[in-house]
mmCIF file of C-alpha atoms in Angstrom:
data_model
loop_
_atom_site.group_PDB
_atom_site.id
_atom_site.type_symbol
_atom_site.label_atom_id
_atom_site.label_comp_id
_atom_site.label_asym_id
_atom_site.label_seq_id
_atom_site.Cartn_x
_atom_site.Cartn_y
_atom_site.Cartn_z
ATOM 1 C CA MET A 230 94.196 82.832 135.059
ATOM 2 C CA LYS A 231 91.771 81.769 132.400
ATOM 3 C CA ILE A 232 90.120 78.436 133.090
ATOM 4 C CA ASP A 233 89.316 76.290 130.096
ATOM 5 C CA SER A 234 89.102 72.592 129.315
ATOM 6 C CA SER A 235 92.861 72.165 128.656
ATOM 7 C CA ASN A 236 93.763 73.681 132.049
ATOM 8 C CA ILE A 237 91.321 71.446 133.857
ATOM 9 C CA LEU A 238 92.605 68.381 132.021
ATOM 10 C CA ASN A 239 96.218 69.236 132.922
ATOM 11 C CA TYR A 240 95.203 69.769 136.551
ATOM 12 C CA LEU A 241 93.396 66.420 136.669
ATOM 13 C CA ILE A 242 96.417 64.661 135.143
ATOM 14 C CA PHE A 243 98.686 66.285 137.733
ATOM 15 C CA LEU A 244 96.309 65.350 140.552
ATOM 16 C CA ALA A 245 96.079 61.733 139.382
ATOM 17 C CA GLY A 246 99.881 61.517 139.153
ATOM 18 C CA TRP A 247 100.258 62.937 142.643
ATOM 19 C CA TYR A 248 97.807 60.415 144.112
ATOM 20 C CA VAL A 249 99.521 57.522 142.311
ATOM 21 C CA PHE A 250 102.878 58.651 143.738
ATOM 22 C CA LEU A 251 101.340 58.936 147.229
ATOM 23 C CA LEU A 252 99.834 55.462 146.949
ATOM 24 C CA LEU A 253 103.171 53.969 145.831
ATOM 25 C CA TYR A 254 104.984 55.713 148.704
ATOM 26 C CA MET A 255 102.472 54.436 151.272
ATOM 27 C CA THR A 256 102.741 50.906 149.870
ATOM 28 C CA TRP A 257 106.544 51.059 150.016
ATOM 29 C CA LYS A 258 106.526 52.295 153.641
ATOM 30 C CA ARG A 259 104.109 49.572 154.735
ATOM 31 C CA ALA A 260 106.270 46.909 153.121
ATOM 32 C CA TYR A 261 108.867 47.332 155.912
ATOM 33 C CA SER A 262 108.219 45.276 159.032
ATOM 34 C CA TYR A 263 110.151 44.235 162.104
ATOM 35 C CA GLN A 264 109.739 41.391 164.556
ATOM 36 C CA LEU A 265 111.378 41.176 167.969
ATOM 37 C CA HIS A 266 112.093 37.667 169.229
ATOM 38 C CA GLU A 267 113.974 36.517 172.318
ATOM 39 C CA ASN A 268 117.254 36.001 170.504
ATOM 40 C CA GLU A 269 116.906 37.939 167.222
ATOM 41 C CA ILE A 270 115.341 40.842 165.383
ATOM 42 C CA VAL A 271 113.857 40.069 161.970
ATOM 43 C CA PHE A 272 113.912 42.870 159.376
ATOM 44 C CA LYS A 273 111.567 42.445 156.413
ATOM 45 C CA THR A 274 112.015 44.848 153.508
ATOM 46 C CA PRO A 275 110.398 44.820 150.056
ATOM 47 C CA THR A 276 113.465 43.157 148.574
ATOM 48 C CA LYS A 277 114.825 40.894 151.320
ATOM 49 C CA THR A 278 114.487 39.534 154.839
ATOM 50 C CA PHE A 279 117.375 39.311 157.262
ATOM 51 C CA LYS A 280 117.913 38.511 160.922
ATOM 52 C CA VAL A 281 120.134 40.120 163.537
ATOM 53 C CA ASN A 282 121.186 38.099 166.561
ATOM 54 C CA VAL A 283 120.827 40.074 169.814
ATOM 55 C CA ARG A 284 124.409 39.117 170.756
ATOM 56 C CA GLU A 285 125.636 41.287 167.852
ATOM 57 C CA ILE A 286 123.938 44.443 169.212
ATOM 58 C CA ARG A 287 126.350 46.980 170.725
ATOM 59 C CA ASP A 288 123.999 49.951 171.242
ATOM 60 C CA VAL A 289 120.423 51.089 170.663
ATOM 61 C CA PHE A 290 119.233 54.665 170.367
ATOM 62 C CA VAL A 291 116.175 56.616 169.211
ATOM 63 C CA SER A 292 115.923 59.481 166.750
ATOM 64 C CA GLN A 293 112.845 61.718 166.666
ATOM 65 C CA GLY A 294 112.081 65.058 165.095
ATOM 66 C CA LEU A 295 109.692 67.596 166.576
ATOM 67 C CA ILE A 296 106.676 66.383 164.630
ATOM 68 C CA ALA A 297 107.513 62.713 165.197
ATOM 69 C CA ARG A 298 107.813 63.359 168.941
ATOM 70 C CA LYS A 299 104.354 64.981 168.907
ATOM 71 C CA PHE A 300 102.887 61.876 167.246
ATOM 72 C CA LYS A 301 104.924 59.484 169.430
ATOM 73 C CA CYS A 302 106.825 57.877 166.565
ATOM 74 C CA GLY A 303 110.417 57.816 165.392
ATOM 75 C CA SER A 304 113.277 55.602 164.296
ATOM 76 C CA VAL A 305 115.208 53.114 166.406
ATOM 77 C CA TYR A 306 118.855 52.590 165.455
ATOM 78 C CA VAL A 307 120.475 49.262 166.304
ATOM 79 C CA VAL A 308 124.279 49.485 166.305
ATOM 80 C CA LEU A 309 126.001 46.219 165.436
ATOM 81 C CA ASN A 310 129.608 45.158 164.948
ATOM 82 C CA GLY A 311 130.485 47.466 162.049
ATOM 83 C CA ASP A 312 126.926 48.136 160.867
ATOM 84 C CA VAL A 313 123.809 50.072 161.840
ATOM 85 C CA LYS A 314 120.257 48.910 161.199
ATOM 86 C CA ARG A 315 117.310 51.287 161.357
ATOM 87 C CA LEU A 316 113.747 50.503 162.324
ATOM 88 C CA TRP A 317 111.783 53.192 160.447
ATOM 89 C CA ASP A 318 108.645 54.974 161.675
ATOM 90 C CA ILE A 319 108.107 53.010 164.872
ATOM 91 C CA ASN A 320 105.256 53.889 167.220
ATOM 92 C CA PHE A 321 106.523 54.540 170.766
ATOM 93 C CA PRO A 322 110.194 54.147 169.783
ATOM 94 C CA GLU A 323 111.498 54.586 173.356
ATOM 95 C CA ASP A 324 109.503 51.530 174.442
ATOM 96 C CA VAL A 325 110.811 49.484 171.505
ATOM 97 C CA ALA A 326 114.383 50.552 172.210
ATOM 98 C CA GLU A 327 113.979 49.561 175.855
ATOM 99 C CA ARG A 328 112.631 46.132 174.825
ATOM 100 C CA ILE A 329 115.661 45.633 172.566
ATOM 101 C CA ARG A 330 118.018 46.684 175.381
ATOM 102 C CA LYS A 331 116.438 44.105 177.672
ATOM 103 C CA LEU A 332 117.073 41.399 175.058
ATOM 104 C CA THR A 333 120.814 42.119 174.936
#
């Protein structure tokens, strides 16, 4: 491959685009938050905030892949009456699921 100024410029444009995409993705992921209270779970997303009463919860379970298990993170699924809510990328998801179970 011959390296000249047009190749380097294209590479730098690609690299800048990749970093912008990565920054947007990280910002989007951090925009999700969850709060556990005694009688409700508050879900905050980039577009809305909603609450789930603990009396509506029918089941709670954890999903982890191999890499997520290695880093002690995963998703917690909260099964409601006819709906499922997901807590994404939670540290120590088994502990969080157990806390939710104790609330119900």
